[in-house]
mmCIF file of C-alpha atoms in Angstrom:
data_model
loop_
_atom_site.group_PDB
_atom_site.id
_atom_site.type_symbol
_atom_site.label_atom_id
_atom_site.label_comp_id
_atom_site.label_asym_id
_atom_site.label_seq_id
_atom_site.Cartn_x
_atom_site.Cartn_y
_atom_site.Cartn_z
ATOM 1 C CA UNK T 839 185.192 96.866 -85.713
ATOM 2 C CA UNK T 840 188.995 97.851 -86.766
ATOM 3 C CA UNK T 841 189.054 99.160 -83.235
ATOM 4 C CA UNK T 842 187.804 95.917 -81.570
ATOM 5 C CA UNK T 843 190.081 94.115 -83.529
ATOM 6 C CA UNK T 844 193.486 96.237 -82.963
ATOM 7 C CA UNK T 845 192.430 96.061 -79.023
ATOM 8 C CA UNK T 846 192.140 92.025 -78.984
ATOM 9 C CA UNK T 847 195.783 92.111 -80.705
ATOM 10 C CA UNK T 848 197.126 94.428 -78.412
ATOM 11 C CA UNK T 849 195.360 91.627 -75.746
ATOM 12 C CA UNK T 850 197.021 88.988 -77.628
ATOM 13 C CA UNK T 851 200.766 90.330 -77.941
ATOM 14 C CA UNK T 852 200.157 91.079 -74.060
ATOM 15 C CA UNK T 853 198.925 87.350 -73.490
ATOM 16 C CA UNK T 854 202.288 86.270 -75.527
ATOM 17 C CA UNK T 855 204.869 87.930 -73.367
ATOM 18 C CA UNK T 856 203.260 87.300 -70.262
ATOM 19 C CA UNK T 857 202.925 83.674 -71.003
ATOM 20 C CA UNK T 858 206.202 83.634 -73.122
ATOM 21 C CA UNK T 859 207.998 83.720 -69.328
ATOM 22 C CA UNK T 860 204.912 81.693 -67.262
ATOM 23 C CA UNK T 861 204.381 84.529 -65.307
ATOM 24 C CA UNK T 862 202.930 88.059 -65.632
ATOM 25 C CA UNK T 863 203.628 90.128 -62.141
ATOM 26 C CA UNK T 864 200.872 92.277 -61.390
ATOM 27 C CA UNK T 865 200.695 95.670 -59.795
ATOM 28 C CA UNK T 866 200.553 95.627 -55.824
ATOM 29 C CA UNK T 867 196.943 96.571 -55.695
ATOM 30 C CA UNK T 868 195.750 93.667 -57.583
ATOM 31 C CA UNK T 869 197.225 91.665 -55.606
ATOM 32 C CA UNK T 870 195.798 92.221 -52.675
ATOM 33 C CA UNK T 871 192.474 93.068 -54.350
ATOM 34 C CA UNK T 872 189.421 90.922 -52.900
ATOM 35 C CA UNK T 873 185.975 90.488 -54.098
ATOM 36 C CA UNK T 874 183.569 89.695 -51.266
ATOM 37 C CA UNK T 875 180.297 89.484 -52.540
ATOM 38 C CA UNK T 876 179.218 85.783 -52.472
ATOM 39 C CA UNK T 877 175.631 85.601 -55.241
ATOM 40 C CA UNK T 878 173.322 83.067 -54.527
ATOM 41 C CA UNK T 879 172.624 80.775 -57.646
ATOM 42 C CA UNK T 880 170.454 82.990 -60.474
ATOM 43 C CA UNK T 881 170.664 85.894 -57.806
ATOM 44 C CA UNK T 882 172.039 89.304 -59.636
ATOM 45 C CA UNK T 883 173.259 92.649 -58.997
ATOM 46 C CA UNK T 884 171.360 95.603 -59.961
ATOM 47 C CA UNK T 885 172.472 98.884 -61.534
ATOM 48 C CA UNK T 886 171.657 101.633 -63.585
ATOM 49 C CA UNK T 887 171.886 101.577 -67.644
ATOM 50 C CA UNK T 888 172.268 105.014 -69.479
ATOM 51 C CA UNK T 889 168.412 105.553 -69.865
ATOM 52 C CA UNK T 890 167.702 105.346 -66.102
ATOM 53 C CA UNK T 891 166.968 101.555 -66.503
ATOM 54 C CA UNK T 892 167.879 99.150 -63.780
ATOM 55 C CA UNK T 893 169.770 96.256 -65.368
ATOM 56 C CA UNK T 894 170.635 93.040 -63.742
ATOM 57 C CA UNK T 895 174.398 91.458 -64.267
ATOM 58 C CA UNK T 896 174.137 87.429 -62.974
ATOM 59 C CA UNK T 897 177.562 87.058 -61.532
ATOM 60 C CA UNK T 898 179.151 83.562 -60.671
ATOM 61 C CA UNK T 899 178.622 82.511 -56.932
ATOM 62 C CA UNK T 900 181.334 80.687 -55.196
ATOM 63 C CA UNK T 901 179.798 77.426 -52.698
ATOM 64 C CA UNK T 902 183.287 77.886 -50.710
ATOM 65 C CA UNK T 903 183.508 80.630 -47.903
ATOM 66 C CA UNK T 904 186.739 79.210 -47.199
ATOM 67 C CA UNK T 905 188.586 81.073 -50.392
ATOM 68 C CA UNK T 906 187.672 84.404 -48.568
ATOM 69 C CA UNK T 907 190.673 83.920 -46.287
ATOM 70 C CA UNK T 908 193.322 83.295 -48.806
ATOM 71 C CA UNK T 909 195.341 86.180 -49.562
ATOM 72 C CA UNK T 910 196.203 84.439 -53.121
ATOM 73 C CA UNK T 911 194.218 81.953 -55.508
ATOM 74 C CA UNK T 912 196.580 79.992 -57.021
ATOM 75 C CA UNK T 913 194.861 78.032 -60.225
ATOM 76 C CA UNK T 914 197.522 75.650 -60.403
ATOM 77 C CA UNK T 915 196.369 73.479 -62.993
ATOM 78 C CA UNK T 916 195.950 76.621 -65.509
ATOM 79 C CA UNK T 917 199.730 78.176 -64.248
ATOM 80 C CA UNK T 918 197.987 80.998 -63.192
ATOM 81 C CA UNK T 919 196.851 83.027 -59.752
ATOM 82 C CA UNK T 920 195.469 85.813 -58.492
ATOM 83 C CA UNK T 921 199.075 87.330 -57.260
ATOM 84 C CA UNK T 922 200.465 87.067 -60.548
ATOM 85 C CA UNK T 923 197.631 87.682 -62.997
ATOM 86 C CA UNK T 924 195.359 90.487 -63.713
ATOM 87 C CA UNK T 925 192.297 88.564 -63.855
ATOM 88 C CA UNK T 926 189.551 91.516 -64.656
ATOM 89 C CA UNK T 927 191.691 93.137 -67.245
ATOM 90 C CA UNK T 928 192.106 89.506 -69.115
ATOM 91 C CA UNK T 929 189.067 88.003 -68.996
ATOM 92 C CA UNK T 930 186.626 90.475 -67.055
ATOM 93 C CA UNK T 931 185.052 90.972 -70.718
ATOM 94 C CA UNK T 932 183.740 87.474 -71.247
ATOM 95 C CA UNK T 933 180.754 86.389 -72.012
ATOM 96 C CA UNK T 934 180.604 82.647 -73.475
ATOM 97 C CA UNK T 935 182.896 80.069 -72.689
ATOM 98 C CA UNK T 936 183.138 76.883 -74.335
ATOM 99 C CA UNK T 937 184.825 73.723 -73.096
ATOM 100 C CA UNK T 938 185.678 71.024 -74.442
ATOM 101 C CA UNK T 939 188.092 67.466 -74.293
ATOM 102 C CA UNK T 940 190.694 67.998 -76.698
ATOM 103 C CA UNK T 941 193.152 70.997 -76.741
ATOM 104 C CA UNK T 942 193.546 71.174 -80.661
ATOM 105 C CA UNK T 943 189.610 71.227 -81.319
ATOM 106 C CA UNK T 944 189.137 73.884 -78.755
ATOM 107 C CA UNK T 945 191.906 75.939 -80.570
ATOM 108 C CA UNK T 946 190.351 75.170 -84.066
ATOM 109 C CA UNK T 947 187.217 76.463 -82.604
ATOM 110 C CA UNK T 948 188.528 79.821 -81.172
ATOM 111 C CA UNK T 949 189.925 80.399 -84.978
ATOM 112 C CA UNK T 950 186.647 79.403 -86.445
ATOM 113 C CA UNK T 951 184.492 82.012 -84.138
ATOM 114 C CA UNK T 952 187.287 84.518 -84.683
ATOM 115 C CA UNK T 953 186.491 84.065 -88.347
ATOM 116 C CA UNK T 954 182.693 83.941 -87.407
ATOM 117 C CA UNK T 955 183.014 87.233 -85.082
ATOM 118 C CA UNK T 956 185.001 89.268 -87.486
ATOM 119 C CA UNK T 957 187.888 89.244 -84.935
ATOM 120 C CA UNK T 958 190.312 87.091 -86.403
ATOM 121 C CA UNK T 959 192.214 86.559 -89.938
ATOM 122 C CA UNK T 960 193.257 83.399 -92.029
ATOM 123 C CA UNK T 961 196.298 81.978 -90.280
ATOM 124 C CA UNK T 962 196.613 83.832 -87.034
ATOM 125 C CA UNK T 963 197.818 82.169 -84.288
ATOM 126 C CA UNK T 964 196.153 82.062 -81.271
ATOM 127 C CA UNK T 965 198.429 82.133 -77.818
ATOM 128 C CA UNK T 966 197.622 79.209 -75.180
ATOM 129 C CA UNK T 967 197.002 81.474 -72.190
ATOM 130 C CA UNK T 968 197.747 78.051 -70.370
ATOM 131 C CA UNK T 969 201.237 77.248 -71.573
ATOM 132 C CA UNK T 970 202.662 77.092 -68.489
ATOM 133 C CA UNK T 971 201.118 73.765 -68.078
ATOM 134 C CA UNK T 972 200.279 70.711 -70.290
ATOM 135 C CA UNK T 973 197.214 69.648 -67.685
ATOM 136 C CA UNK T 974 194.827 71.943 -70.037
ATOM 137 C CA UNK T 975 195.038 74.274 -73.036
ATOM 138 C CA UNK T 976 192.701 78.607 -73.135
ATOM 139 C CA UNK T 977 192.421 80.084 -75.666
ATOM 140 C CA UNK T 978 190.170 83.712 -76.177
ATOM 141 C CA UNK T 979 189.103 86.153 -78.766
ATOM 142 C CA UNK T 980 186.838 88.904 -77.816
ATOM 143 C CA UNK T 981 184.015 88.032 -75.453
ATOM 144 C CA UNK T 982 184.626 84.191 -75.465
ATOM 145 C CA UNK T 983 186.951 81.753 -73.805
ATOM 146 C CA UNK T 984 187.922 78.273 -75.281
ATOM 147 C CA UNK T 985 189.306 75.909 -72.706
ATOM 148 C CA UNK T 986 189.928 72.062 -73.079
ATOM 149 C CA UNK T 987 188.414 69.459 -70.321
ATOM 150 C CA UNK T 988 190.458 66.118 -71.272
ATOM 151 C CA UNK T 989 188.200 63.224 -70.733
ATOM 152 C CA UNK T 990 186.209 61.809 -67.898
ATOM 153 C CA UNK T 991 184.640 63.135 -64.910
ATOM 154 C CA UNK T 992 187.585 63.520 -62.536
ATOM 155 C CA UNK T 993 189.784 65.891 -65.723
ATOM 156 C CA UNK T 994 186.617 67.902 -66.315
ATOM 157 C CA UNK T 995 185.587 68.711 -62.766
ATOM 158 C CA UNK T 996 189.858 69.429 -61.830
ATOM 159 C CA UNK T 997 189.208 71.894 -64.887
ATOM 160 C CA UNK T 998 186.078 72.993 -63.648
ATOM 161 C CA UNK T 999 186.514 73.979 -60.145
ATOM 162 C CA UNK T 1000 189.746 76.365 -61.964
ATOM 163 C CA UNK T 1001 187.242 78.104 -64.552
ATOM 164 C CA UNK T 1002 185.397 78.894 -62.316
ATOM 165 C CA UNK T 1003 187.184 81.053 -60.262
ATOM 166 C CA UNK T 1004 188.967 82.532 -62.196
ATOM 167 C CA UNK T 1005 185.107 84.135 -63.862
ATOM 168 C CA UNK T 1006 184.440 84.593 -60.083
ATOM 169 C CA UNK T 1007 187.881 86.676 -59.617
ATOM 170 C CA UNK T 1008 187.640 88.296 -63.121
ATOM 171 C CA UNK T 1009 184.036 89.494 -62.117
ATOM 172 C CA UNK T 1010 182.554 87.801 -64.752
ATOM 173 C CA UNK T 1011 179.359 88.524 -65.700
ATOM 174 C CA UNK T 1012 175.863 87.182 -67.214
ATOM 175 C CA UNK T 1013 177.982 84.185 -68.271
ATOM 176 C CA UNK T 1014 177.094 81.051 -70.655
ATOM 177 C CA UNK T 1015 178.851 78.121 -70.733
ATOM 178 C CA UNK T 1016 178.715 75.199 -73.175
ATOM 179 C CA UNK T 1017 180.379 71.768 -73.248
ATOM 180 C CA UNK T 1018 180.839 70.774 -77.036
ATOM 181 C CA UNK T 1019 182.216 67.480 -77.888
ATOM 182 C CA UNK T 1020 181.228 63.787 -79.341
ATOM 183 C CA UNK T 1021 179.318 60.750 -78.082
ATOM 184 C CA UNK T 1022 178.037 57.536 -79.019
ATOM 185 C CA UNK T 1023 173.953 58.024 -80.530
ATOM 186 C CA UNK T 1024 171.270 55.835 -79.218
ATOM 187 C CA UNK T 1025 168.969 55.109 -81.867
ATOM 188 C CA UNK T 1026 170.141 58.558 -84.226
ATOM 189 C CA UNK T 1027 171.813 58.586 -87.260
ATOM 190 C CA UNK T 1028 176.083 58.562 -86.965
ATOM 191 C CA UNK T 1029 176.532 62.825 -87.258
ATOM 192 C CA UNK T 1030 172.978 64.120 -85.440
ATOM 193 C CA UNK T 1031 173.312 66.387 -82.941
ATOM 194 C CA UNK T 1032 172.195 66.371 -78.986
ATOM 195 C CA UNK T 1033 171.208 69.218 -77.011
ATOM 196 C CA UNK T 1034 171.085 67.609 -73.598
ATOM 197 C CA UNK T 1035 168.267 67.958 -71.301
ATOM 198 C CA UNK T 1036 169.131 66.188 -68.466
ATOM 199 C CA UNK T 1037 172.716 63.983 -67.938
ATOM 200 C CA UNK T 1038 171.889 61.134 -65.830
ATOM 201 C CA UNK T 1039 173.694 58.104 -64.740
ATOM 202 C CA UNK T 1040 174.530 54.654 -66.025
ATOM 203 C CA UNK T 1041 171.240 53.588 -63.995
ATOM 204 C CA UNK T 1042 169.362 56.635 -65.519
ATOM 205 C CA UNK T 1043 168.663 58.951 -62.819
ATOM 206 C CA UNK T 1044 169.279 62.641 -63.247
ATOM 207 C CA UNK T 1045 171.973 63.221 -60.325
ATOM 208 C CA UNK T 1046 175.869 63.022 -59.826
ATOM 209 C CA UNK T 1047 176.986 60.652 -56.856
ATOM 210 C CA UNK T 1048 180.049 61.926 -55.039
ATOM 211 C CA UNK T 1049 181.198 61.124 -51.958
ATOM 212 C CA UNK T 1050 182.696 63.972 -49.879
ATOM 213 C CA UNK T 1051 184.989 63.258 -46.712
ATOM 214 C CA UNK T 1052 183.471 59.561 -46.369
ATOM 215 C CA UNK T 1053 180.170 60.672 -47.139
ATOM 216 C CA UNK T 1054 177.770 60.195 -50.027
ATOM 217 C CA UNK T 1055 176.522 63.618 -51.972
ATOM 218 C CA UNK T 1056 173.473 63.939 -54.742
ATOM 219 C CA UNK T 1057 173.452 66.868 -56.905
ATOM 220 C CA UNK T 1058 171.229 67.905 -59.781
ATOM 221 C CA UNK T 1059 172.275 67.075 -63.090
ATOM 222 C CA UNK T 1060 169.205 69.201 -64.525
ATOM 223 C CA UNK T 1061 170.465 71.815 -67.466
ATOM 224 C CA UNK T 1062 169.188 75.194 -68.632
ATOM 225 C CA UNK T 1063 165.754 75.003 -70.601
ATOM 226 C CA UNK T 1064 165.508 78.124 -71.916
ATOM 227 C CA UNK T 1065 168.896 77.667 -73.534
ATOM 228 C CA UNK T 1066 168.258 74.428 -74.685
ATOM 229 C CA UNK T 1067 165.812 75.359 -77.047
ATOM 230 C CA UNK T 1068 167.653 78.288 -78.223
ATOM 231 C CA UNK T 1069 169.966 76.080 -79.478
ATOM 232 C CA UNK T 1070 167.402 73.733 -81.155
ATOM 233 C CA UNK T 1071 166.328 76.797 -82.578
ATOM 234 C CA UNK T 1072 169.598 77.922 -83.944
ATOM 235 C CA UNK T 1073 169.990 74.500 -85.486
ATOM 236 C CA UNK T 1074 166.700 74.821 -87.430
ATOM 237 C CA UNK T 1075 167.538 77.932 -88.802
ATOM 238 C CA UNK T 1076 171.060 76.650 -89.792
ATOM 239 C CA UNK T 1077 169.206 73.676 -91.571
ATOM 240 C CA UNK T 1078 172.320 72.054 -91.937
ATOM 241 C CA UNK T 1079 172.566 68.325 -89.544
ATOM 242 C CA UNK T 1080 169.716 66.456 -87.680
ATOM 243 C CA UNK T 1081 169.418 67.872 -84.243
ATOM 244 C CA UNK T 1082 167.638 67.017 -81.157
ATOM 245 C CA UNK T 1083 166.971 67.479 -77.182
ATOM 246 C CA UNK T 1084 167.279 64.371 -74.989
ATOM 247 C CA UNK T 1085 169.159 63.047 -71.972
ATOM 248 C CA UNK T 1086 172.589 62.170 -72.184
ATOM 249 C CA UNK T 1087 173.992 59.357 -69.715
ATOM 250 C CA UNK T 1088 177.194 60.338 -68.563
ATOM 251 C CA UNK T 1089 179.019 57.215 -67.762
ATOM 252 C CA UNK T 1090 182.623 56.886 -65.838
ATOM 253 C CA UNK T 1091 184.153 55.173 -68.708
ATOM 254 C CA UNK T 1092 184.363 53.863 -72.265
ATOM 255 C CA UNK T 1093 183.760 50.528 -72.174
ATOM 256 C CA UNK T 1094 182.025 48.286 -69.385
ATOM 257 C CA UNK T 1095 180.151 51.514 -68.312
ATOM 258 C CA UNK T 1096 178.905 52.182 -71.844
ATOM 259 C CA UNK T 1097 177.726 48.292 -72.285
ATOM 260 C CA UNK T 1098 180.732 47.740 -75.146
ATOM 261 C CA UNK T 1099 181.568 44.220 -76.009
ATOM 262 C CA UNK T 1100 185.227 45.539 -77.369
ATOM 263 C CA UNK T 1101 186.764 46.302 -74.380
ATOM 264 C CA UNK T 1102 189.673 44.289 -72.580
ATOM 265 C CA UNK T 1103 187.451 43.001 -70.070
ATOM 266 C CA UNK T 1104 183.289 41.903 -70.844
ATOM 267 C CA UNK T 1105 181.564 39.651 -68.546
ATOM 268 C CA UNK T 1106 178.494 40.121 -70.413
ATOM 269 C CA UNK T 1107 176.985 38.577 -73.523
ATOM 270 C CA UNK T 1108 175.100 40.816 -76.416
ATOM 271 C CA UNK T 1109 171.665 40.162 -75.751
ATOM 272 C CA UNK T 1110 172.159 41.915 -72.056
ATOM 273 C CA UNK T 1111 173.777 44.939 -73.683
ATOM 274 C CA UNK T 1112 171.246 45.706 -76.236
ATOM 275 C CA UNK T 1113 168.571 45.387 -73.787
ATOM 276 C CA UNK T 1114 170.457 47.870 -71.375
ATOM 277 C CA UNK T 1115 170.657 50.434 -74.452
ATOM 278 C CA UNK T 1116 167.360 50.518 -75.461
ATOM 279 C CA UNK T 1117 165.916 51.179 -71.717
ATOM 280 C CA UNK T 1118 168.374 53.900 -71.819
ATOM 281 C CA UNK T 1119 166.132 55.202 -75.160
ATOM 282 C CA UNK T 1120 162.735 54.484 -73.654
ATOM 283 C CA UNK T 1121 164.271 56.263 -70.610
ATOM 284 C CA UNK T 1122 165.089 59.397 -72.663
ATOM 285 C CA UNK T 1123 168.390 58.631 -73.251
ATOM 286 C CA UNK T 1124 169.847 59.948 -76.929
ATOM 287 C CA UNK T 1125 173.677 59.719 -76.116
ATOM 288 C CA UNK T 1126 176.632 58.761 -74.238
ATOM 289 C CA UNK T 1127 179.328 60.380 -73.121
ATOM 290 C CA UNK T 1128 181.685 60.979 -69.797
ATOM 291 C CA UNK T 1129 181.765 63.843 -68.648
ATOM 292 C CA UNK T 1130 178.241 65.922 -68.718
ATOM 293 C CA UNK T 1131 177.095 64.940 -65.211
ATOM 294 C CA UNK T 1132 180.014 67.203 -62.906
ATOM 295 C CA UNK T 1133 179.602 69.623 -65.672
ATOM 296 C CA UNK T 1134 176.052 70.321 -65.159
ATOM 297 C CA UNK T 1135 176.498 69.647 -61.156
ATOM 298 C CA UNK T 1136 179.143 72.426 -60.630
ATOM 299 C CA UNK T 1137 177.363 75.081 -62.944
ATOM 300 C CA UNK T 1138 174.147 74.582 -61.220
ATOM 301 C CA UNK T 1139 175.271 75.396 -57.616
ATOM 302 C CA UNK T 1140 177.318 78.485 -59.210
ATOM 303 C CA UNK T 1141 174.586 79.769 -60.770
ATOM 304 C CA UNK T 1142 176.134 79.610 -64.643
ATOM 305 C CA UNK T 1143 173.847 79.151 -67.298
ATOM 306 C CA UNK T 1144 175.115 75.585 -69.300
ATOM 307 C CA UNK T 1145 174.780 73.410 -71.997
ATOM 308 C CA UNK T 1146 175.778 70.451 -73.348
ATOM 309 C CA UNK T 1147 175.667 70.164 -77.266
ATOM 310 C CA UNK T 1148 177.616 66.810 -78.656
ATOM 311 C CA UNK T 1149 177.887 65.250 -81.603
ATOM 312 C CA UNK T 1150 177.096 61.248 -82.369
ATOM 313 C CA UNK T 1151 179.850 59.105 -84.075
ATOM 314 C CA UNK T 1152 178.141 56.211 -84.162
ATOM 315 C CA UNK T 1153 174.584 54.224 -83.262
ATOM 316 C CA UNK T 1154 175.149 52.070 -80.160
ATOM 317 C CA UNK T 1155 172.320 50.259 -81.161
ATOM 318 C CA UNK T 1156 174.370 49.089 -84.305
ATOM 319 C CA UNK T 1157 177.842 48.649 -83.261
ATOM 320 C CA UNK T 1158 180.716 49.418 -80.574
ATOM 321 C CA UNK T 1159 183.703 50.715 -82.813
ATOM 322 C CA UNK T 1160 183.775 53.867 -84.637
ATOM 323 C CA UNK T 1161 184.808 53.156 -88.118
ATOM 324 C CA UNK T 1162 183.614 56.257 -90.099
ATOM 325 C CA UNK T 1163 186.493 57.532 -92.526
ATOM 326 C CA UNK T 1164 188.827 60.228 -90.872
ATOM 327 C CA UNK T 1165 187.231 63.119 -93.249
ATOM 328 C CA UNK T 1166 183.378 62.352 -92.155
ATOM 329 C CA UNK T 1167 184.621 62.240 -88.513
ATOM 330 C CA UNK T 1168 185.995 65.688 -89.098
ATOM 331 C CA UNK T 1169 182.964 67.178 -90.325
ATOM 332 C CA UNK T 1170 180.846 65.706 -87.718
ATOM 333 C CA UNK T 1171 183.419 66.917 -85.122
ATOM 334 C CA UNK T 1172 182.673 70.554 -86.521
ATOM 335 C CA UNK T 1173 179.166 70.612 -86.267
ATOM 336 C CA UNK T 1174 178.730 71.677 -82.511
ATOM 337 C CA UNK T 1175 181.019 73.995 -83.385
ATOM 338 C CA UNK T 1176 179.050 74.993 -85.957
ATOM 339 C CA UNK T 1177 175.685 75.246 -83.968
ATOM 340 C CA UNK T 1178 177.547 76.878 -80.565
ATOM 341 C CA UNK T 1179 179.034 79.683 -83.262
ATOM 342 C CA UNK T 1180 176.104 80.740 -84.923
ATOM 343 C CA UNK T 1181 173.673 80.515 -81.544
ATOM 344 C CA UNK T 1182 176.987 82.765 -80.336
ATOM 345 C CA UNK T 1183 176.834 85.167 -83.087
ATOM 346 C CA UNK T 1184 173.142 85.372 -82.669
ATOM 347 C CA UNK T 1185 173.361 86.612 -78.864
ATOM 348 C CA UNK T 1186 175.661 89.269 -80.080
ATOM 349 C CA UNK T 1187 173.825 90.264 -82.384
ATOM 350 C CA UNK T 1188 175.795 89.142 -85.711
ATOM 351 C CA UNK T 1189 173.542 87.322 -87.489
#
């Protein structure tokens, strides 16, 4: 452990100075380094464990044969790139990354699994391997990565597209990765818990509507089962919060789109949005939020295990405005946290 732990400093100092001057300058060979093998969605590599065992690593699978050609990656929006970055020796050792909207609650939550992992101390700092930008905020101890989204579909999928190559460049393996954030509850209690199931759209369907060059694209919006109830059973044995599995409609903003009567602009009376919310619940719908839909999307067709575990602030059903005091909105901000830590912890074996 003591080793583990002097090795992720010696990581972190690294991290510091590199990002200290916005570049780190690799050696020639990296740069010109390529990885060609293109995995088909939950296809995996085989190879050979000490015992004579064959193993299989899931590796991330790029839908873009047109990245092949480019002598350099540039991941503009993190202020890094494959000419100027070492991307296996950095992050070729995670395992778990977690995303989510704001920068300060996804650097909160790299201290708290730190603390969880046995990898951190009480008031280390925590470098922001992004700090040559202010577009999004990484953060990483050990085997996980802690990235920020910023809110809506079109931040989360700019993000998106970046995290995922750089896993795909770092060679990342076997990879899980889990959106934790807040929503508005239909019919829960203010401070339950949703795994998601499915996202689906503002008319309930299970799919992502983009149009590409003119045209109009469907995608799956489906998310991993298995994992889904590995988290509802991590919750159980925490016994802590009210937790549950349901849809989530992922909506492309915060007010007309989630049926709110606060907003600047409402051409609709009460009666009509109430009766909109609860189809959503006999439809399966538990929660709102904005940005679930891309998310599962674009770590379906690259083969990434994903969840989505959020937090309700409120019950639509009841009201529009969250007006919970700042200290119960803090604690019910930490409770993914708290659920994503310990299921974490449990993979690795910690608990």
């Amino acid at each position: 452990m003591v080793r583990v732990m002097r090795e992720e400093e010696d990581l972190l100092s690294l991290i510091q100075k590199m990002f200290g001057s916005g570049k780190l300058r690799t050696k020639k060979m990296h740069r010109k380094r390529r990885y060609k093998t293109y995995m088909a969605p939950g296809s995996s590599n085989k190879k050979k464990t000490d015992d004579g065992q064959a193993s299989k690593e899931n590796f991330i699978h790029l839908c873009n044969p047109h990245l092949e050609k480019m002598k350099e990656d540039i991941l503009y929006h993190f202020a890094l790139g494959t000419g100027t970055h070492d991307f296996p020796t950095l992050f070729g050792d995670v395992k778990f990354v977690c995303v989510g909207g704001s920068p300060s609650r996804m650097k909160a939550f790299i201290a708290y699994i730190a603390e969880e992992l046995g990898l951190g101390s009480p008031g280390r700092d925590y470098p922001n391997i992004c700090a040559g930008t202010d577009r999004y905020a990484m953060y990483k101890v050990g085997p996980v990565l802690s990235v920020s989204h910023g809110m809506g579909i079109p931040s989360i999928s700019i993000m998106l597209h970046e995290l995922i190559k750089l896993l795909y460049h770092a060679k990342c393996s076997d990879i899980t990765i889990i959106r934790i954030g807040t929503s508005g509850g239909i019919g829960l209690e203010p401070g339950s818990v949703v795994i998601t199931r499915q996202s689906v759209d503002a008319t309930f369907k299970p799919q992502l509507e983009q149009v590409v060059l003119g045209k109009t694209v469907i995608r799956s919006t489906n998310l991993d089962e298995q994992l889904a109830k590995e988290l509802m059973q991590c919750s159980k044995e925490i016994g802590q919060f009210n937790t549950v599995i349901g849809n989530t409609m992922c909506t492309l903003d915060f007010y007309e789109g989630q049926g709110r009567l606060d907003g600047a602009i409402c051409l609709y009376d009460e009666e009509e949005k109430l009766q909109y919310l609860k189809n959503a619940y006999e439809s399966g719908v538990r929660n709102i939020e904005m940005e679930s839909s891309v998310f599962a999307a674009m770590c379906n067709l690259s083969g990434v295990k994903a969840a989505v575990v959020c937090v309700t602030l409120l019950n639509r059903l009841e009201g529009d405005q969250i007006s919970s005091p700042h200290d119960v909105l803090v604690e019910y901000q930490q409770r993914p946290q708290k659920l994503v830590g310990y299921f974490i912890k449990k993979s690795l074996g910690k608990v």
